[in-house]
C-alpha cells in the first residue's frame, strides 16, 4: 500500500525543538522547519515551527494555540526520545481537546544530533525523520486508555534489610503485605554481620528490632521457608502461588523453646548462615534471634528421614510440635503490586586460582571473616586461623576480589572497600595483628565514610596500593616458611613485594543471585548482562521496572550498602503506596491484538511474549492477547508468520507509511527534496 | 588409528631427543600416527617476535601453510614443545581474530607461493591431545607397569596453560589435566603450587641471576615436597631445570639433584617400554636412582657421541660466521 | 592492530604500540593496578615494572619507554596477561615495544637483544635454530667469565644428549622462506 494513494484530509502541525544547543548545535532547525512547512504541504502540514524549548510551558502553549487556531487534527513534535517527553506533548494535546494519541514524537536528538557531527547530513536526516512522522501520524487513531483497579495487598519477595524496610513501610501505612523469604528466618546477610560500617554499631542490635516488628505486625503475613512458584495477572491484579515448604514443625504449637535442637544428635556443617565454618543441628533455627522463632527440620540431614529412627526432637518437645508428616503447602494470594528484594550471593573466590582459596587453608572469604568476628559466631568472635586456635600476627586483606576485573565482574561492588576497612579495624581491635590492606583505589564516597578511612590510617593499617598478584605457600626464604606470602606490586614505590602473613581475607564481590535470571523471568522483568535487575530509569526511576506493578529494592538492583538498601526499600514502598492510593490506574492503550481469522494456531507467539500475555484457546485453536498484560512491545507482531497480529499504534499501514516518509517516497518529485 | 599432523620443533632434534624417542614409543601402542610436516621451519621461539613481528608471524605462518597444504584427513597440528605450540596457536589466533593482520601475513606468504586459511587447523599440544582426545581410559588400558610409589611433580610451565587461546585447560594457573594423566600411570602426584610457574625461559641466556633464582624456586619446592622426579612437557623447561641445575647449585652453593624428565618417558615406563628406548640417560641429573625405587633398571648410558676434544664451541665461530656481526636482523 | 585508542593530541607511542600489536591489545585501558608488576617473575631484573612502563607509555615518555630493559627481561610467562583485570595483552605489547626500540635503536638491553638476533640469524639462514651454537656464541660474547662454569654443561650437551656441534641442515625451501621473510620485512616497514 502506498501512502500516495490516500489523499490526506488531516491538518498536521510540525514542531521542531532546538533543545537549547543540544539539537540546534548540529541540526539547522530553522531550515528543517521551513522545509517541512513547504515540502510536506501535500501530506497535510498546515503549520511548521521551530522553538528553543518545545517542552517548556510556552512551547506547549504554542502547540495548544495552533491546535485551536488552525484546527489541527494531528501533531508531530521533532525533539528528544519519546522515553522522555512523549507524555508531556500528549498531555498538551489533550489540554487542547485533541486525543493524545494523535500526537507523534520523533527523535532528532538521540537519533540525530547526539550521534552525528556532519551538520548538513544531520539536517537532511532530520527532514527524513519528520517526513516519516508526518506520513505515519495521519494513520493514527484516537485511543482511550485502559483502566484497571489496584488490589491493596503487596507481595514482597526477600526478607533482607531492603525487603524488611519495604514491608514495614507499607504495613505501617495500613495495607496488607505478604513477605516471602526462602530461608527459615528473615534478616538476610545483615543478620550474619557483627558490626556495620562506618559507625560500627552492632548489626543485630539495629536489625533484630525491625525483624521482631515484622514478625508481630498485624498487616504482615510472614511466609518463611517459602518461595514464589508462579505469577499470573498484571499490575493491580496479580495472582501469586507460593510454596510453603514443610518445616516439620507445627507453628501453632511450637514455643521456640529450643529443646529439640538441643537434643538433636545430628550435627551438620552450616554452609548457609555460618558459610561452612560452623555447625548447626538437623533441626534448627539459623540464629538465636531468628524470626519466626520456629525451627525447621532439614530433611536431607535428619536421621529419621534417612534411617527411619531417632525422633529425639519429638520425644523431648514439650508441646508436641514436631510433625514429621507435614507436607509442602501451596498458597495462592492476590496482590496489586510486587517488590523484589532478593539480594545477592558472594563471588566464589575459588574462581581465582592465584588467590588459593580452597587450597590454602588460611585464606578466608569476607563472609567467613564476618562469622569469625561475630560474637555469636562459631569462635565466639575470636579471630583465629583455620585450626580454630592460633591468633594471627599478621593479616592481609585483599580488595576487589572478583570485582573490577574483566575476567570475572566488570563492576565495582561498592561496599568492599568499606567492608575491608571494617575488617582491618576489627583485626586491630581483637588481635593487635599487623594489617595490610591491598587496594587499587579506596572508594569511600558516602557520609562519614572517608572519615572512617582516616581513622584506619591512624590505627596503623598498612595500606599498599596494588592489586595482589598471588597468594602462595611456596616459601622463597626462611622468613616465608610456614606463612602465606602475598606477592604484590607496591605501585607507589614501583617495586614488587612479597609479604609473609598468617591470614589472608578476600573481599569478594557481590554477585547477582545464582537464580536471578529465573526469578526475573518468573516475574516478567529483565536482568542486565551482569544479572542485576534492571530499573526503569537509572537516575529518575531507580526502583520501578519496565513491568508495571513490579518494583525492585536493595542489592538485587546493583551493589550497595545497608543505608542505600534501606532507602530503596522505603522508596519502593512509597511507589507502591502511591499506586494503592490511586485505586485505579490508566494503562497505555498501545496493545497487540490477534486477528482470529488470520491466526493459524501455530503458537509461535505464545512463548515469545516476555510478559506472558498470550493465551491459547484450545477449542478455537487461536491465540488471544490479554490487553492488561500486554505491554505493546511488538515481539509477537514481528514473529507471527501469518501476519495475524497487529499492534495498536503500530499497524502495518502506520509502519509502512512511516518508511515511505523516511525515504521521501511521499514527496512526488525527488528534486523537491533537495531544493 | 588417530592421525595427526606433527610439528616436532628444533629442540626435539637436538637437546630433546629423549622427548622425541619417548613420544614415538608411546604413540604406537596408543594408535597415534604422527605425520611430520614436510620441510617445516623453526617457529622463531620468543626471539623473532621480539625483533620483528611481521616476519616472525610469517615464519610461523609458513608452517601453518605447509600443514594446511599437506593435510589429508586430520586438521589438527600437534606440537610437543610448549613454545612451538603457543607460537603456532598464536599466529592462527591473531590471523583469525584480526582480519587485516591475517591478510598481511598471507601477503608475505604469497611471496613464497603459500597461503594459510586462518582458523582452518586446530593447533594442540601433545599433552592436550593425549588427555582430551585419546583419553585417560585408553591410556590407563596401556599401563602394564604402574609407577606406584614414584613421587612425581607435574610441572607444566607457562606457555601451555597460558594464554590458552583454545580454552583447553581447566585453569590457567592450577590446571588438573597433567596430574590426572600422571595418576592414570599410577604415579603418586604431588600437589605442586608452582606447577605453572616460570622455568626462567631465555633468562638463562640473558639474565642468569634471575634465571637461577627461578630455577632454584622450582627445584627447591620439588625437593621440599619429597618428589623423586619432575615431569615436564616442554624441551625448554626440561633444559632449564635439568641442564642448568648444576650451575644453579654452584650459584647458590646448594646440592640439589632433582631428575627432570619428559612426561612421555614416564608414560613409556608405565607402558612397559625399555628405558633405553625412551631416551633415558640423556638427562644431566640422572634418573637412575629414582627409577630404581620402582624397580626399573636404567642401563649405564653409552656416550651417544665421541668425546669432543677441548671445549665444544661450535665451528662457525672460527670462521666469523653469521650471528657475530652487529647489524640488526631487521 | 584493530585497537584504536582514542588519544587526543599528537600521535603518541601508545597509539603506535596499539596499532602495531596484532589483535586488540587494550593497552590504552590500563588502570595501573599493578597485577602485572606483582606477577612478573622478572620484576627484580627490570628497571621499571610493566605497570610503570604503561604509565610512561601513557605519558608519552618515548625515550624512557624505548630504552627500558623491561620488555627485554620479559620471559613470556603470560601470568600478567591472564591476570590483568583489563584484559591487556601485556606479553604481546612487550614484543611490540621491543620491535620499536630496535627500529629506533633506542634499546639499551644489549645482551638480550643480541641473544634474539643471534638466534634469528641462524633461523634466517638455515630455517632451523641451533641451540649449541647459540649458547656457545652468546656466552662467549656476554658471559665470557662464566665459560668455565658452563663447561661441564657444554660437554654434557654433546656426550649425554648427543647434540651436534655443527649447524643444522638447511631446510629445502630456504629460498621460499627467504622470499617470505623479505616480503614480510617490507610489509613491516610499510
Ligand atoms: C562481607 C560483607 C560485609 C558487609 N558489611 C556491611 C556493613 O558493615 N555495612 C553496610 O552498610 N553494608 C555492608 N555490607 C553490604 C550489605 O550486606 C548489603 O547492603 C545488604 O545485605 C543488602 O540487603 P538486601 O536486603 O538487598 O539483600 P540480602 O541481605 O541478600 O537479603 C535478601 C534476602 O532475600 C532472600 N531471598 C533471595 N532469593 C529469594 C527468593 N527467590 N525467594 C525468597 N527469598 C529470597 C534471601 O534469603 C535474603 O534473606 C556488607 C557486605 C559484605 C559482603
Ligand atoms: S529426628 Fe531428625 S531433627 Fe529430630 S532429633 Fe533426630 S536427627 Fe534431629
Ligand atoms: S568497593 Fe573497593 S574493594 Fe570493592 S570493588 Fe570497589 S574498589 Fe574494589
Ligand atoms: S595488570 Fe593490566 S591494568 Fe593492571 S597495571 Fe598491569 S597492565 Fe595495567
Ligand atoms: S609475561 Fe613478561 S611481563 Fe608479563 S609477567 Fe611474564 S615476564 Fe613479566
PDB file of C-alpha atoms in Angstrom, chain B residues 10-11 13-15 17 39-42 44-55 57-59 62 86 90 94 97-98 100-101 104 107-109 111-112 114 158-159 162-163 165 172-173 196-198 200 202-203 205-206 208 210 212 214 238-239 242-244 247 281-284 303-308 311-317 322-330, chain C residues 1-2 20 22-24 41-42 45 72-79 82-83 89 92 95-96 98-99 102-103 111-133 135-141 143 146-147 149-163 165-167 171-173 176-177 179-181 183-185 187-188:
ATOM      1  CA  UNK B  10      64.013 -27.704  16.539  1.00  0.00           C
ATOM      2  CA  UNK B  11      64.972 -28.786  20.032  1.00  0.00           C
ATOM      3  CA  UNK B  13      66.178 -32.845  17.036  1.00  0.00           C
ATOM      4  CA  UNK B  14      68.983 -31.695  19.303  1.00  0.00           C
ATOM      5  CA  UNK B  15      68.656 -31.113  23.046  1.00  0.00           C
ATOM      6  CA  UNK B  17      65.982 -36.202  21.583  1.00  0.00           C
ATOM      7  CA  UNK B  39      60.176 -29.248   5.326  1.00  0.00           C
ATOM      8  CA  UNK B  40      58.917 -27.380   8.385  1.00  0.00           C
ATOM      9  CA  UNK B  41      60.980 -24.476   9.726  1.00  0.00           C
ATOM     10  CA  UNK B  42      61.831 -23.136  13.175  1.00  0.00           C
ATOM     11  CA  UNK B  44      61.219 -18.494  15.976  1.00  0.00           C
ATOM     12  CA  UNK B  45      60.580 -19.097  19.682  1.00  0.00           C
ATOM     13  CA  UNK B  46      60.007 -15.827  21.506  1.00  0.00           C
ATOM     14  CA  UNK B  47      63.063 -14.315  19.875  1.00  0.00           C
ATOM     15  CA  UNK B  48      61.740 -13.456  16.460  1.00  0.00           C
ATOM     16  CA  UNK B  49      58.608 -11.870  17.919  1.00  0.00           C
ATOM     17  CA  UNK B  50      60.903  -9.631  19.914  1.00  0.00           C
ATOM     18  CA  UNK B  51      62.746  -8.438  16.854  1.00  0.00           C
ATOM     19  CA  UNK B  52      60.274  -8.078  14.100  1.00  0.00           C
ATOM     20  CA  UNK B  53      56.635  -9.059  14.359  1.00  0.00           C
ATOM     21  CA  UNK B  54      55.601  -9.419  10.724  1.00  0.00           C
ATOM     22  CA  UNK B  55      58.467 -11.718   9.651  1.00  0.00           C
ATOM     23  CA  UNK B  57      54.440 -14.366  12.212  1.00  0.00           C
ATOM     24  CA  UNK B  58      55.267 -15.096   8.573  1.00  0.00           C
ATOM     25  CA  UNK B  59      57.886 -17.594   9.737  1.00  0.00           C
ATOM     26  CA  UNK B  62      54.872 -20.904   6.660  1.00  0.00           C
ATOM     27  CA  UNK B  86      51.962 -21.418  21.520  1.00  0.00           C
ATOM     28  CA  UNK B  90      49.064 -17.553  18.488  1.00  0.00           C
ATOM     29  CA  UNK B  94      45.564 -13.457  15.619  1.00  0.00           C
ATOM     30  CA  UNK B  97      40.754 -12.562  15.014  1.00  0.00           C
ATOM     31  CA  UNK B  98      42.410  -9.636  13.266  1.00  0.00           C
ATOM     32  CA  UNK B 100      43.791  -7.117   8.382  1.00  0.00           C
ATOM     33  CA  UNK B 101      46.660  -8.772  10.188  1.00  0.00           C
ATOM     34  CA  UNK B 104      49.203  -9.030   5.844  1.00  0.00           C
ATOM     35  CA  UNK B 107      50.612 -11.389   1.630  1.00  0.00           C
ATOM     36  CA  UNK B 108      54.080 -12.199   2.935  1.00  0.00           C
ATOM     37  CA  UNK B 109      53.427 -15.930   2.487  1.00  0.00           C
ATOM     38  CA  UNK B 111      55.862 -14.234  -1.883  1.00  0.00           C
ATOM     39  CA  UNK B 112      56.712 -17.911  -1.398  1.00  0.00           C
ATOM     40  CA  UNK B 114      51.890 -20.099   0.110  1.00  0.00           C
ATOM     41  CA  UNK B 158      53.927 -21.147  31.303  1.00  0.00           C
ATOM     42  CA  UNK B 159      53.074 -21.411  27.673  1.00  0.00           C
ATOM     43  CA  UNK B 162      48.576 -19.551  29.255  1.00  0.00           C
ATOM     44  CA  UNK B 163      47.137 -17.686  27.489  1.00  0.00           C
ATOM     45  CA  UNK B 165      43.600 -19.374  23.209  1.00  0.00           C
ATOM     46  CA  UNK B 172      45.382 -21.184  33.537  1.00  0.00           C
ATOM     47  CA  UNK B 173      47.320 -21.426  36.795  1.00  0.00           C
ATOM     48  CA  UNK B 196      52.741 -23.319  36.132  1.00  0.00           C
ATOM     49  CA  UNK B 197      55.494 -21.026  37.410  1.00  0.00           C
ATOM     50  CA  UNK B 198      58.222 -19.835  35.081  1.00  0.00           C
ATOM     51  CA  UNK B 200      63.382 -18.980  33.578  1.00  0.00           C
ATOM     52  CA  UNK B 202      65.577 -17.412  27.917  1.00  0.00           C
ATOM     53  CA  UNK B 203      66.779 -15.679  31.081  1.00  0.00           C
ATOM     54  CA  UNK B 205      70.981 -16.748  28.439  1.00  0.00           C
ATOM     55  CA  UNK B 206      70.392 -13.093  29.124  1.00  0.00           C
ATOM     56  CA  UNK B 208      71.375 -15.720  34.639  1.00  0.00           C
ATOM     57  CA  UNK B 210      67.149 -14.034  37.564  1.00  0.00           C
ATOM     58  CA  UNK B 212      68.933 -19.195  38.613  1.00  0.00           C
ATOM     59  CA  UNK B 214      63.521 -19.024  39.188  1.00  0.00           C
ATOM     60  CA  UNK B 238      63.431 -29.566  30.786  1.00  0.00           C
ATOM     61  CA  UNK B 239      66.654 -27.943  29.659  1.00  0.00           C
ATOM     62  CA  UNK B 242      67.964 -30.131  34.228  1.00  0.00           C
ATOM     63  CA  UNK B 243      70.986 -28.814  32.350  1.00  0.00           C
ATOM     64  CA  UNK B 244      71.229 -25.617  34.391  1.00  0.00           C
ATOM     65  CA  UNK B 247      75.147 -24.079  37.536  1.00  0.00           C
ATOM     66  CA  UNK B 281      70.496 -41.377  30.244  1.00  0.00           C
ATOM     67  CA  UNK B 282      70.334 -38.178  28.233  1.00  0.00           C
ATOM     68  CA  UNK B 283      69.367 -36.159  31.301  1.00  0.00           C
ATOM     69  CA  UNK B 284      72.051 -34.291  33.245  1.00  0.00           C
ATOM     70  CA  UNK B 303      78.058 -41.930  25.298  1.00  0.00           C
ATOM     71  CA  UNK B 304      75.955 -41.015  22.334  1.00  0.00           C
ATOM     72  CA  UNK B 305      78.770 -39.181  20.624  1.00  0.00           C
ATOM     73  CA  UNK B 306      82.509 -39.261  20.690  1.00  0.00           C
ATOM     74  CA  UNK B 307      84.083 -37.269  23.454  1.00  0.00           C
ATOM     75  CA  UNK B 308      84.937 -33.943  21.893  1.00  0.00           C
ATOM     76  CA  UNK B 311      85.651 -27.049  24.667  1.00  0.00           C
ATOM     77  CA  UNK B 312      82.725 -27.790  22.424  1.00  0.00           C
ATOM     78  CA  UNK B 313      82.438 -24.374  20.921  1.00  0.00           C
ATOM     79  CA  UNK B 314      80.837 -24.770  17.536  1.00  0.00           C
ATOM     80  CA  UNK B 315      82.816 -24.483  14.393  1.00  0.00           C
ATOM     81  CA  UNK B 316      81.052 -21.453  12.900  1.00  0.00           C
ATOM     82  CA  UNK B 317      82.859 -19.396  15.473  1.00  0.00           C
ATOM     83  CA  UNK B 322      76.703 -15.433  10.694  1.00  0.00           C
ATOM     84  CA  UNK B 323      75.494 -14.337  14.068  1.00  0.00           C
ATOM     85  CA  UNK B 324      78.507 -12.347  15.099  1.00  0.00           C
ATOM     86  CA  UNK B 325      78.100  -9.223  13.043  1.00  0.00           C
ATOM     87  CA  UNK B 326      76.485  -6.270  14.715  1.00  0.00           C
ATOM     88  CA  UNK B 327      73.835  -5.037  12.317  1.00  0.00           C
ATOM     89  CA  UNK B 328      70.354  -5.894  13.421  1.00  0.00           C
ATOM     90  CA  UNK B 329      68.334  -8.556  11.816  1.00  0.00           C
ATOM     91  CA  UNK B 330      65.603  -6.335  10.541  1.00  0.00           C
TER      92      UNK B 330
ATOM     93  CA  UNK C   1      46.068  -3.794  15.468  1.00  0.00           C
ATOM     94  CA  UNK C   2      42.337  -3.337  15.468  1.00  0.00           C
ATOM     95  CA  UNK C  20      51.243  -2.492  15.728  1.00  0.00           C
ATOM     96  CA  UNK C  22      48.107  -7.919  16.475  1.00  0.00           C
ATOM     97  CA  UNK C  23      44.524  -8.199  17.695  1.00  0.00           C
ATOM     98  CA  UNK C  24      43.066  -5.767  20.197  1.00  0.00           C
ATOM     99  CA  UNK C  41      58.928 -13.338  37.717  1.00  0.00           C
ATOM    100  CA  UNK C  42      61.452 -10.967  36.156  1.00  0.00           C
ATOM    101  CA  UNK C  45      65.681  -7.547  36.884  1.00  0.00           C
ATOM    102  CA  UNK C  72      63.758  -7.405  27.219  1.00  0.00           C
ATOM    103  CA  UNK C  73      63.605  -9.050  30.621  1.00  0.00           C
ATOM    104  CA  UNK C  74      60.126 -10.424  29.924  1.00  0.00           C
ATOM    105  CA  UNK C  75      60.208 -14.230  29.833  1.00  0.00           C
ATOM    106  CA  UNK C  76      56.796 -14.560  28.170  1.00  0.00           C
ATOM    107  CA  UNK C  77      55.275 -16.357  31.126  1.00  0.00           C
ATOM    108  CA  UNK C  78      51.858 -14.806  30.396  1.00  0.00           C
ATOM    109  CA  UNK C  79      51.000 -14.573  34.104  1.00  0.00           C
ATOM    110  CA  UNK C  82      45.834 -13.873  32.135  1.00  0.00           C
ATOM    111  CA  UNK C  83      45.591 -11.963  35.397  1.00  0.00           C
ATOM    112  CA  UNK C  89      47.728  -8.460  26.162  1.00  0.00           C
ATOM    113  CA  UNK C  92      52.298  -9.157  23.183  1.00  0.00           C
ATOM    114  CA  UNK C  95      57.085  -7.735  21.864  1.00  0.00           C
ATOM    115  CA  UNK C  96      55.841  -4.641  20.066  1.00  0.00           C
ATOM    116  CA  UNK C  98      60.943  -4.356  21.646  1.00  0.00           C
ATOM    117  CA  UNK C  99      60.344  -4.129  17.892  1.00  0.00           C
ATOM    118  CA  UNK C 102      65.221  -1.923  17.893  1.00  0.00           C
ATOM    119  CA  UNK C 103      63.946   0.022  14.928  1.00  0.00           C
ATOM    120  CA  UNK C 111      72.645  -8.829  25.986  1.00  0.00           C
ATOM    121  CA  UNK C 112      69.004  -9.661  25.487  1.00  0.00           C
ATOM    122  CA  UNK C 113      68.647  -8.135  22.058  1.00  0.00           C
ATOM    123  CA  UNK C 114      71.865  -9.780  20.893  1.00  0.00           C
ATOM    124  CA  UNK C 115      70.593 -13.115  22.007  1.00  0.00           C
ATOM    125  CA  UNK C 116      67.452 -12.682  19.962  1.00  0.00           C
ATOM    126  CA  UNK C 117      69.453 -11.537  16.961  1.00  0.00           C
ATOM    127  CA  UNK C 118      71.927 -14.403  17.147  1.00  0.00           C
ATOM    128  CA  UNK C 119      69.124 -16.884  17.462  1.00  0.00           C
ATOM    129  CA  UNK C 120      67.324 -15.495  14.466  1.00  0.00           C
ATOM    130  CA  UNK C 121      70.438 -15.211  12.356  1.00  0.00           C
ATOM    131  CA  UNK C 122      70.551 -18.995  12.230  1.00  0.00           C
ATOM    132  CA  UNK C 123      66.874 -19.266  11.544  1.00  0.00           C
ATOM    133  CA  UNK C 124      67.039 -16.769   8.710  1.00  0.00           C
ATOM    134  CA  UNK C 125      69.864 -18.695   7.076  1.00  0.00           C
ATOM    135  CA  UNK C 126      69.103 -22.316   7.824  1.00  0.00           C
ATOM    136  CA  UNK C 127      65.360 -22.320   8.589  1.00  0.00           C
ATOM    137  CA  UNK C 128      66.192 -24.023  11.863  1.00  0.00           C
ATOM    138  CA  UNK C 129      67.622 -22.845  15.144  1.00  0.00           C
ATOM    139  CA  UNK C 130      70.871 -24.133  16.561  1.00  0.00           C
ATOM    140  CA  UNK C 131      70.991 -24.424  20.319  1.00  0.00           C
ATOM    141  CA  UNK C 132      74.622 -25.412  20.740  1.00  0.00           C
ATOM    142  CA  UNK C 133      75.958 -22.712  18.502  1.00  0.00           C
ATOM    143  CA  UNK C 135      74.536 -20.907  23.602  1.00  0.00           C
ATOM    144  CA  UNK C 136      78.218 -21.043  22.808  1.00  0.00           C
ATOM    145  CA  UNK C 137      78.396 -17.844  20.831  1.00  0.00           C
ATOM    146  CA  UNK C 138      76.205 -15.938  23.164  1.00  0.00           C
ATOM    147  CA  UNK C 139      78.042 -16.974  26.275  1.00  0.00           C
ATOM    148  CA  UNK C 140      81.382 -16.214  24.707  1.00  0.00           C
ATOM    149  CA  UNK C 141      80.260 -12.732  23.873  1.00  0.00           C
ATOM    150  CA  UNK C 143      79.391 -14.030  29.819  1.00  0.00           C
ATOM    151  CA  UNK C 146      81.195 -17.894  33.040  1.00  0.00           C
ATOM    152  CA  UNK C 147      82.644 -20.094  30.373  1.00  0.00           C
ATOM    153  CA  UNK C 149      81.222 -22.736  34.948  1.00  0.00           C
ATOM    154  CA  UNK C 150      79.434 -23.711  31.788  1.00  0.00           C
ATOM    155  CA  UNK C 151      81.969 -26.205  30.550  1.00  0.00           C
ATOM    156  CA  UNK C 152      80.522 -29.303  32.234  1.00  0.00           C
ATOM    157  CA  UNK C 153      77.166 -28.469  30.824  1.00  0.00           C
ATOM    158  CA  UNK C 154      78.522 -27.910  27.356  1.00  0.00           C
ATOM    159  CA  UNK C 155      80.305 -31.235  27.456  1.00  0.00           C
ATOM    160  CA  UNK C 156      77.151 -32.894  28.692  1.00  0.00           C
ATOM    161  CA  UNK C 157      75.232 -31.461  25.795  1.00  0.00           C
ATOM    162  CA  UNK C 158      77.393 -33.429  23.478  1.00  0.00           C
ATOM    163  CA  UNK C 159      78.143 -36.540  25.481  1.00  0.00           C
ATOM    164  CA  UNK C 160      74.766 -37.085  27.109  1.00  0.00           C
ATOM    165  CA  UNK C 161      72.354 -35.546  24.716  1.00  0.00           C
ATOM    166  CA  UNK C 162      74.297 -36.337  21.602  1.00  0.00           C
ATOM    167  CA  UNK C 163      73.766 -32.831  20.368  1.00  0.00           C
ATOM    168  CA  UNK C 165      78.164 -29.271  17.200  1.00  0.00           C
ATOM    169  CA  UNK C 166      77.702 -28.461  13.556  1.00  0.00           C
ATOM    170  CA  UNK C 167      74.918 -26.159  12.436  1.00  0.00           C
ATOM    171  CA  UNK C 171      65.553 -26.697   5.080  1.00  0.00           C
ATOM    172  CA  UNK C 172      64.821 -27.405   1.430  1.00  0.00           C
ATOM    173  CA  UNK C 173      62.555 -24.422   0.986  1.00  0.00           C
ATOM    174  CA  UNK C 176      60.989 -19.762  -0.427  1.00  0.00           C
ATOM    175  CA  UNK C 177      61.430 -18.848   3.239  1.00  0.00           C
ATOM    176  CA  UNK C 179      61.362 -14.588  -0.088  1.00  0.00           C
ATOM    177  CA  UNK C 180      58.610 -14.742   2.510  1.00  0.00           C
ATOM    178  CA  UNK C 181      60.737 -13.064   5.145  1.00  0.00           C
ATOM    179  CA  UNK C 183      58.336  -9.554   1.793  1.00  0.00           C
ATOM    180  CA  UNK C 184      57.351  -9.586   5.455  1.00  0.00           C
ATOM    181  CA  UNK C 185      60.085  -7.133   6.330  1.00  0.00           C
ATOM    182  CA  UNK C 187      55.385  -5.036   4.860  1.00  0.00           C
ATOM    183  CA  UNK C 188      56.561  -4.297   8.398  1.00  0.00           C
TER     184      UNK C 188
END
